[in-house]
Every structure is written in C-alpha cells, then in structure tokens.
PDB file of C-alpha atoms in Angstrom:
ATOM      1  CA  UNK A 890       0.000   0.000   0.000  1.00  0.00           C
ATOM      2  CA  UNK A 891       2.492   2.754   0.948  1.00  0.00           C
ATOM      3  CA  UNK A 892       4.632   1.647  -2.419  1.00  0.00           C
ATOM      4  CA  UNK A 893       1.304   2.263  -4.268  1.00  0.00           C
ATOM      5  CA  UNK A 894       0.912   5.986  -1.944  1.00  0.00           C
ATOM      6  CA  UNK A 895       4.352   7.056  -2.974  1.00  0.00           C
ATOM      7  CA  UNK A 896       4.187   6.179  -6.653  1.00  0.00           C
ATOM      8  CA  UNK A 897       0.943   8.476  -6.980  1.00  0.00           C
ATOM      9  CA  UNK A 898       2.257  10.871  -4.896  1.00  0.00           C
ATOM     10  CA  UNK A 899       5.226  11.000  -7.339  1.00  0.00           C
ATOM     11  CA  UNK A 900       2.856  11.073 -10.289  1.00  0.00           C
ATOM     12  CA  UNK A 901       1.089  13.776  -8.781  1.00  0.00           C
ATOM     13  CA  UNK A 902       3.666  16.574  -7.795  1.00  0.00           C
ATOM     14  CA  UNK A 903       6.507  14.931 -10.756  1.00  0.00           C
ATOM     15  CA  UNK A 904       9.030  14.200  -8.387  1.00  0.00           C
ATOM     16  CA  UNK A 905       9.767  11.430  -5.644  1.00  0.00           C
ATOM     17  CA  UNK A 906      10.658  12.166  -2.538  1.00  0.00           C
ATOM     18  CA  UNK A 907      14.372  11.557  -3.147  1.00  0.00           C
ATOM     19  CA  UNK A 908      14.284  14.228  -5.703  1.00  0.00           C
ATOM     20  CA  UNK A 909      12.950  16.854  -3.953  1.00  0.00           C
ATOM     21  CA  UNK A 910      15.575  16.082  -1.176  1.00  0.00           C
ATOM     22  CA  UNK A 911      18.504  16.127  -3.453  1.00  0.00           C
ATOM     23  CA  UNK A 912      16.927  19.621  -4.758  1.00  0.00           C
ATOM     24  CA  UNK A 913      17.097  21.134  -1.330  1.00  0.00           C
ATOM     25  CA  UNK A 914      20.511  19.155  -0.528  1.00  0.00           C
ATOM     26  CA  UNK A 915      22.182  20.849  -3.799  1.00  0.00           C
ATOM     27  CA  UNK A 916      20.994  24.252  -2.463  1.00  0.00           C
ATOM     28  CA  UNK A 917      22.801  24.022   1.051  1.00  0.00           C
ATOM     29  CA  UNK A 918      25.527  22.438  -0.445  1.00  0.00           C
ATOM     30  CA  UNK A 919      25.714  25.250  -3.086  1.00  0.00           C
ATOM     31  CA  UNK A 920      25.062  27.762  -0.295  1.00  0.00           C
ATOM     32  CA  UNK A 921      28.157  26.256   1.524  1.00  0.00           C
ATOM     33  CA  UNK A 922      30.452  26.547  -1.215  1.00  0.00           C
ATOM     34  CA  UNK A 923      29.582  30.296  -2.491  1.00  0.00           C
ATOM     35  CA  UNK A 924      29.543  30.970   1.339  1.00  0.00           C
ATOM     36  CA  UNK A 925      33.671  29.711   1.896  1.00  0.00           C
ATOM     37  CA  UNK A 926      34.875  31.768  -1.079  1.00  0.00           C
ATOM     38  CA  UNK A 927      32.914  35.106  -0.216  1.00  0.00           C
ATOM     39  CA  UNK A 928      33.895  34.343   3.327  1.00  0.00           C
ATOM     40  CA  UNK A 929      37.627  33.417   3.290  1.00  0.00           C
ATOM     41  CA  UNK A 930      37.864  37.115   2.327  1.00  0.00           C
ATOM     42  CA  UNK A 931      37.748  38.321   6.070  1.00  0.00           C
ATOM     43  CA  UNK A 932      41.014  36.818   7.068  1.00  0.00           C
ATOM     44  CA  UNK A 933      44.634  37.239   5.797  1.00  0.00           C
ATOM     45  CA  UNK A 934      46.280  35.705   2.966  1.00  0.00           C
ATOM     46  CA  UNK A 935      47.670  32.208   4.286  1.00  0.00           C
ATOM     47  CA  UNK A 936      45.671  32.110   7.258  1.00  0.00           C
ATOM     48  CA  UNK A 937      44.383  28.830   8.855  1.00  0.00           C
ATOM     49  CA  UNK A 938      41.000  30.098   8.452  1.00  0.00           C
ATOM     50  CA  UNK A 939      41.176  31.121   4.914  1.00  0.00           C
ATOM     51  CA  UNK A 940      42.938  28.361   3.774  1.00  0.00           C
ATOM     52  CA  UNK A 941      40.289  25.689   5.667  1.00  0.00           C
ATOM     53  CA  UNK A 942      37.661  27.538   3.873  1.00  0.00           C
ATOM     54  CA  UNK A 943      39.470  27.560   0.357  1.00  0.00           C
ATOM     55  CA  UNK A 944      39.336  23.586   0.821  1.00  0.00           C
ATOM     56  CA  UNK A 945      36.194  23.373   2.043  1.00  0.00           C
ATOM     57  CA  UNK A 946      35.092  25.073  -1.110  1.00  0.00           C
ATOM     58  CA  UNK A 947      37.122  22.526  -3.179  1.00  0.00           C
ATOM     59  CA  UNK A 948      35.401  19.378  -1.548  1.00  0.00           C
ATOM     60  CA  UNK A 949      32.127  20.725  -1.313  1.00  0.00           C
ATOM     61  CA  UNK A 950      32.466  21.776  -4.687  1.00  0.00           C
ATOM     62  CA  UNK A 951      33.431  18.034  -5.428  1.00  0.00           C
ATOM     63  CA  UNK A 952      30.690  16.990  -3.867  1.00  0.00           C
ATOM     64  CA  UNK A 953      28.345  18.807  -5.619  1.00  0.00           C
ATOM     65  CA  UNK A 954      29.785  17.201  -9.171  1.00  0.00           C
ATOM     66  CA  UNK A 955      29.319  14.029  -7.444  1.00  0.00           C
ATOM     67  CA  UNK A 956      25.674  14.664  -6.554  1.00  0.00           C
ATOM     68  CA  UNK A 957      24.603  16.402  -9.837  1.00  0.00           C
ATOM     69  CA  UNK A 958      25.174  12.891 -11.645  1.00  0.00           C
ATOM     70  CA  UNK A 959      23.189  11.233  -8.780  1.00  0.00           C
ATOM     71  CA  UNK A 960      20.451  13.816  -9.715  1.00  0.00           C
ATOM     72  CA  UNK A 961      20.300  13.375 -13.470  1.00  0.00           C
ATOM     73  CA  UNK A 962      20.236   9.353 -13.154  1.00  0.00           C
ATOM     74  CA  UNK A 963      17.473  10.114 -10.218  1.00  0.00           C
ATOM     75  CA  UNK A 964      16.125  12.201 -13.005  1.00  0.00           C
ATOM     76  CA  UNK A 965      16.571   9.841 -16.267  1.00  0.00           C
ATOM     77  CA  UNK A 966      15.236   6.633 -13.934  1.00  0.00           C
ATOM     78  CA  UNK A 967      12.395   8.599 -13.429  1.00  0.00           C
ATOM     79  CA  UNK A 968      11.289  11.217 -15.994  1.00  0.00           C
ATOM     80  CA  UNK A 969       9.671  14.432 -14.773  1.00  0.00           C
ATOM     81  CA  UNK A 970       6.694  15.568 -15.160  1.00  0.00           C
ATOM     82  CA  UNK A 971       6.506  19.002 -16.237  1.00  0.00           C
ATOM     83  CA  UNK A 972       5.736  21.255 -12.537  1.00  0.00           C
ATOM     84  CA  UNK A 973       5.542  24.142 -14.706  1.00  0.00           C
ATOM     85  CA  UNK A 974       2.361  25.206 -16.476  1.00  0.00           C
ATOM     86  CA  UNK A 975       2.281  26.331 -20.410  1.00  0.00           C
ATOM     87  CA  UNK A 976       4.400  29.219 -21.484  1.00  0.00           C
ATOM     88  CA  UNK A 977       6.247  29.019 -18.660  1.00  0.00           C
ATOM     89  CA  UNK A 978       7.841  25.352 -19.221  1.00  0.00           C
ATOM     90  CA  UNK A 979      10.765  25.938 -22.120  1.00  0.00           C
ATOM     91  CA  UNK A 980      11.904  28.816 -19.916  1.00  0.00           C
ATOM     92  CA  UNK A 981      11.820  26.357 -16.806  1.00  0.00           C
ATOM     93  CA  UNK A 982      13.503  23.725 -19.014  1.00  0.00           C
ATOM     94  CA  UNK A 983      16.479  26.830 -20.292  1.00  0.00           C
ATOM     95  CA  UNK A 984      17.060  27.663 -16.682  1.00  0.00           C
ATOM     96  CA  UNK A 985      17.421  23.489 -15.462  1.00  0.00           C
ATOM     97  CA  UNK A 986      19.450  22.619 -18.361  1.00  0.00           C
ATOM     98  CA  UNK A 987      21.951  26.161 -17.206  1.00  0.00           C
ATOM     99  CA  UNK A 988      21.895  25.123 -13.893  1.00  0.00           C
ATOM    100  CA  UNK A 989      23.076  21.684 -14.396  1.00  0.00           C
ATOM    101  CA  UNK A 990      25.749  22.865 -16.674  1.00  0.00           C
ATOM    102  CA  UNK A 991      26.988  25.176 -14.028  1.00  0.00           C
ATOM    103  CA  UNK A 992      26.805  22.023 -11.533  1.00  0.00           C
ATOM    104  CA  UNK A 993      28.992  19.802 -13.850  1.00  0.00           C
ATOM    105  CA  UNK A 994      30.954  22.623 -15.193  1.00  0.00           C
ATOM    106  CA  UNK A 995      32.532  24.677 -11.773  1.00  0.00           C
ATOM    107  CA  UNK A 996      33.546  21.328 -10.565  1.00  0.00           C
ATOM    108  CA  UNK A 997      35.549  20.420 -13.102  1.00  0.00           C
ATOM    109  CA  UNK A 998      36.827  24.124 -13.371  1.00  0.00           C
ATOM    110  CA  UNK A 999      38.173  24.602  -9.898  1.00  0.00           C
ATOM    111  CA  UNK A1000      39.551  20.889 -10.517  1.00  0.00           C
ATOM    112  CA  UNK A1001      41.433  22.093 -13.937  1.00  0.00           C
ATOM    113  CA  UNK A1002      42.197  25.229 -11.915  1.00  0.00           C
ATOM    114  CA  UNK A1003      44.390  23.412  -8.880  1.00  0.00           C
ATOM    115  CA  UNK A1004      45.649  20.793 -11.290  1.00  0.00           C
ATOM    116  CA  UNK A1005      47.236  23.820 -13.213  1.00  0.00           C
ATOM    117  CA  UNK A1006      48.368  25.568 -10.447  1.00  0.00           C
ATOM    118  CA  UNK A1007      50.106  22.805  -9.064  1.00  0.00           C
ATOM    119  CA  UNK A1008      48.127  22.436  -6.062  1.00  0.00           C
ATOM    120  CA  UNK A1009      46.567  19.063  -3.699  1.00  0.00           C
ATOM    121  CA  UNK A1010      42.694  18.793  -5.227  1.00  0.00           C
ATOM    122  CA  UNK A1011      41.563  17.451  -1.423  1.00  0.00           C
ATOM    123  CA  UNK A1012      38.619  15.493  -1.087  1.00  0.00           C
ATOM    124  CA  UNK A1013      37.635  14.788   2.586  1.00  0.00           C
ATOM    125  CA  UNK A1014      40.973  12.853   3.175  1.00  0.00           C
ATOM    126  CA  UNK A1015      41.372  12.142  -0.423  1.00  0.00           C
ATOM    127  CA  UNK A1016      44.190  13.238  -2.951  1.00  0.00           C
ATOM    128  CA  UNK A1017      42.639  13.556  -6.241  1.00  0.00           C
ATOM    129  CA  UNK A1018      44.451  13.184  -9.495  1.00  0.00           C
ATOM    130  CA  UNK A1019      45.393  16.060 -11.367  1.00  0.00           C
ATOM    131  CA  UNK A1020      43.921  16.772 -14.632  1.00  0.00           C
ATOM    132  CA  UNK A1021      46.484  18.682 -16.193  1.00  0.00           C
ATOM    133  CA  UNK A1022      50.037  19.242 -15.386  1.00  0.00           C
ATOM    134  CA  UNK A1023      51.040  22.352 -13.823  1.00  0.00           C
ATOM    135  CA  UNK A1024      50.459  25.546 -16.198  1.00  0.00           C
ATOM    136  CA  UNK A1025      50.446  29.103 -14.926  1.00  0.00           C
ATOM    137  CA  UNK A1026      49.076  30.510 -17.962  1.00  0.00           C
ATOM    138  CA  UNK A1027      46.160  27.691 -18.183  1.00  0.00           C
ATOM    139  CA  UNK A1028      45.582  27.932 -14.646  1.00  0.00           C
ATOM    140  CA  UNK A1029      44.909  31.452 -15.079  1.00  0.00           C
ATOM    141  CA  UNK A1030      42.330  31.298 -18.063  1.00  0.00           C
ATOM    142  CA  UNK A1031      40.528  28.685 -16.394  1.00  0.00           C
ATOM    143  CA  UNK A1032      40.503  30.560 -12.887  1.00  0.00           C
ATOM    144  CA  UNK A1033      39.219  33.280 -14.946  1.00  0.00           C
ATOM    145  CA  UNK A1034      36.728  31.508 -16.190  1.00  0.00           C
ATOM    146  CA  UNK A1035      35.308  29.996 -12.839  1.00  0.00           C
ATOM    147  CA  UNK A1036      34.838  33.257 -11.112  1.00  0.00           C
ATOM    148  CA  UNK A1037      33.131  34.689 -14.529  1.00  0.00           C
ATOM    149  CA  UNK A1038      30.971  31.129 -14.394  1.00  0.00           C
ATOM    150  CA  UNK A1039      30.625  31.882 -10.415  1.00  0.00           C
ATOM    151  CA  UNK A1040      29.393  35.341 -11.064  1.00  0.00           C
ATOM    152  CA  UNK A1041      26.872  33.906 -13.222  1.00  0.00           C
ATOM    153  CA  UNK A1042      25.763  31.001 -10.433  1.00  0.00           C
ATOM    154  CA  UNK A1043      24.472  33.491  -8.224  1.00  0.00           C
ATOM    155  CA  UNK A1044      22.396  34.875 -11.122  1.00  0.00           C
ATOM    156  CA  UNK A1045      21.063  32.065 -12.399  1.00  0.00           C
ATOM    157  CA  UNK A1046      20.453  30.505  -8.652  1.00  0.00           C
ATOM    158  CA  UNK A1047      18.726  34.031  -7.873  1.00  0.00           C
ATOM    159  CA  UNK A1048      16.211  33.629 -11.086  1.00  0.00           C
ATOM    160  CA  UNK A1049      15.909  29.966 -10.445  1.00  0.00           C
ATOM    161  CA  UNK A1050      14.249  31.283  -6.578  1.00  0.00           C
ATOM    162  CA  UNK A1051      12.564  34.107  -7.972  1.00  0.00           C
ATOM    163  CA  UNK A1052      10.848  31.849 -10.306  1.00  0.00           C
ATOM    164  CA  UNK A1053       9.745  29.734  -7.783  1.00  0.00           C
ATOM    165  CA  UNK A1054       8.567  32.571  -5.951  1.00  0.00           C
ATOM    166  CA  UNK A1055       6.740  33.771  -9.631  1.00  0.00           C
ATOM    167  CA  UNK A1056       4.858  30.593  -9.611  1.00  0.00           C
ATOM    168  CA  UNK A1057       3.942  30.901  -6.314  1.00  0.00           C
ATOM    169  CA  UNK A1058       2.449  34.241  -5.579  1.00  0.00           C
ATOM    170  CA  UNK A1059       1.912  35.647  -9.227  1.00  0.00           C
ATOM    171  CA  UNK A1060       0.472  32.441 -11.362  1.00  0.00           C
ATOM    172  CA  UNK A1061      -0.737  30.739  -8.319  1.00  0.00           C
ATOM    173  CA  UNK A1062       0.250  27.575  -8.834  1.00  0.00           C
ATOM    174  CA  UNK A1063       1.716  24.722  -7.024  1.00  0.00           C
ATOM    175  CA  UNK A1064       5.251  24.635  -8.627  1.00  0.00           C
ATOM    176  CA  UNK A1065       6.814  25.534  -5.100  1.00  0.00           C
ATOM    177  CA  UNK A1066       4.446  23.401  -2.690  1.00  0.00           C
ATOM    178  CA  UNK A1067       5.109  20.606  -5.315  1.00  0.00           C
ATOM    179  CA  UNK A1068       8.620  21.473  -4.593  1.00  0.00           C
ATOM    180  CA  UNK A1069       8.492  21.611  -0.735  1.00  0.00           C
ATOM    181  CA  UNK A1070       6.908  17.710  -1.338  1.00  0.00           C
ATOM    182  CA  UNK A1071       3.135  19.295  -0.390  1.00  0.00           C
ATOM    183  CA  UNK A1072       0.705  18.897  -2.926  1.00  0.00           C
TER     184      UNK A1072
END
C-alpha cells in the first residue's frame, strides 16, 4: 500500500521524494560553497581560516559534481513531469538545463584550476588526481573563467528562486508546494 501511496504521490507533484531532497541538498551544499569563497575574504592571505575555507570550497564543490550525476540518473530513472504550467515550461527547461551545466561545469573548473596551479585537489581525506600538469598561464584562463561562471551562479540561482517565488504568488500555482513535497 504505501509503495502504491508514494508512486501516486510522485505522479502527482513529478518528483519522488528523493528528488525533492537532493533539490534542497544541492541548495545548502551550493550555499556552503559560495559561502567559503565570499567568506575566506575576512582573514589574511595564508591564514588557517582562509585556507580551511578555500578547501572546504574545493570538496564541497566536489561533492556537488558528485551529486549532480546522482540527480540526473534520479532524473533519467524517473522522468519528470513538467511542474511548470504552459508558457512558462521551455523557460523552466532553459534555466534546469543552465543550472546543471553550471553544476557539472565549476567542478571540473576549480579541478582544472588546482591541477594547473600545481596544487593538492583534497577530497575529505582524499588526494585527487590532477587533470592537467602544472600551467600558470592555463591555470589562469581557467581561474578566470570559474569566477566569470561563479558570477553567473548566483544569477542564475537568484532567477531559479525568484521563479519559484513567480509561480507561487503571481500564477498561483503549485510549482513551489510541489517542490516543498506538499501537494
């Protein structure tokens, strides 16, 4: 019986449960990692603190990669149905397929980025391989690159909430309750 509950509940709002809770996982995470970088600039160059939160943003980075592939198989074992209604869902769909790019992409960026520089890539007690073999000049294109692609994060996170927040109070419908697992 509960089997049977859960697989119309996930017909009715288009995601399971596990979705929705990787959804609001890949926020705090993504929270977490924007918050060490914007943070480590309160302390001095080569600090403990600085430096702990410059690898915390390289393994929670990591572990967002990790969890965006867990996402799109959660997603591609189950397909979605469309939360959004009409005119609003190839905007919805622009916005996903951006945000999972950025997901996949700043990952692998800050990886590139420490391979190139020459640097440990830490991963909670892990040494991960290098990518590339130390380059200055790559490592500074690429570094480049991941703040631009950062810069961008924050505006695409900000539309993907203000969207939600569209749906909610101006079109009424139950895109965010769907999203908070309420129906």
């Amino acid at each position: 019986m509960t089997i049977q509950m859960t697989a119309v509940r996930n017909r009715t709002t288009g995601l399971s449960r596990f979705s929705i809770a990787l959804h609001w996982l890949m926020l705090l995470l993504l929270s977490a990692v924007y918050a060490c970088i914007e943070l480590r600039e309160f302390w001095p160059r080569g600090s403990d603190i600085r430096e702990g939160l410059k690898t915390w943003h390289f393994m929670l980075g990591l572990s967002v990669f990790v969890l965006v592939w867990i996402r799109l198989a959660a997603r591609w074992r189950t397909p979605l149905l469309s939360l959004s209604p009409g005119w609003t869902r190839w905007p919805a769909a622009v916005g996903h397929v951006a945000l999972y790019a950025l997901m996949i992409a700043m990952p692998l960026l800050g990886w590139l980025t420490l391979s190139a520089e020459g640097d440990p890539i830490p991963f909670f007690g892990l040494a991960l391989p290098p990518l590339v073999g130390p380059n200055e000049g790559l490592a500074e294109q690429v570094e480049e690159l991941h703040t631009t692609l950062g810069v961008a994060g924050y505006w695409l996170i900000g539309l993907h909430a203000a969207a939600a927040l569209f749906h909610h109070y101006v079109l009424g419908d139950p895109t965010l309750r769907r999203m908070l697992g309420r129906r």
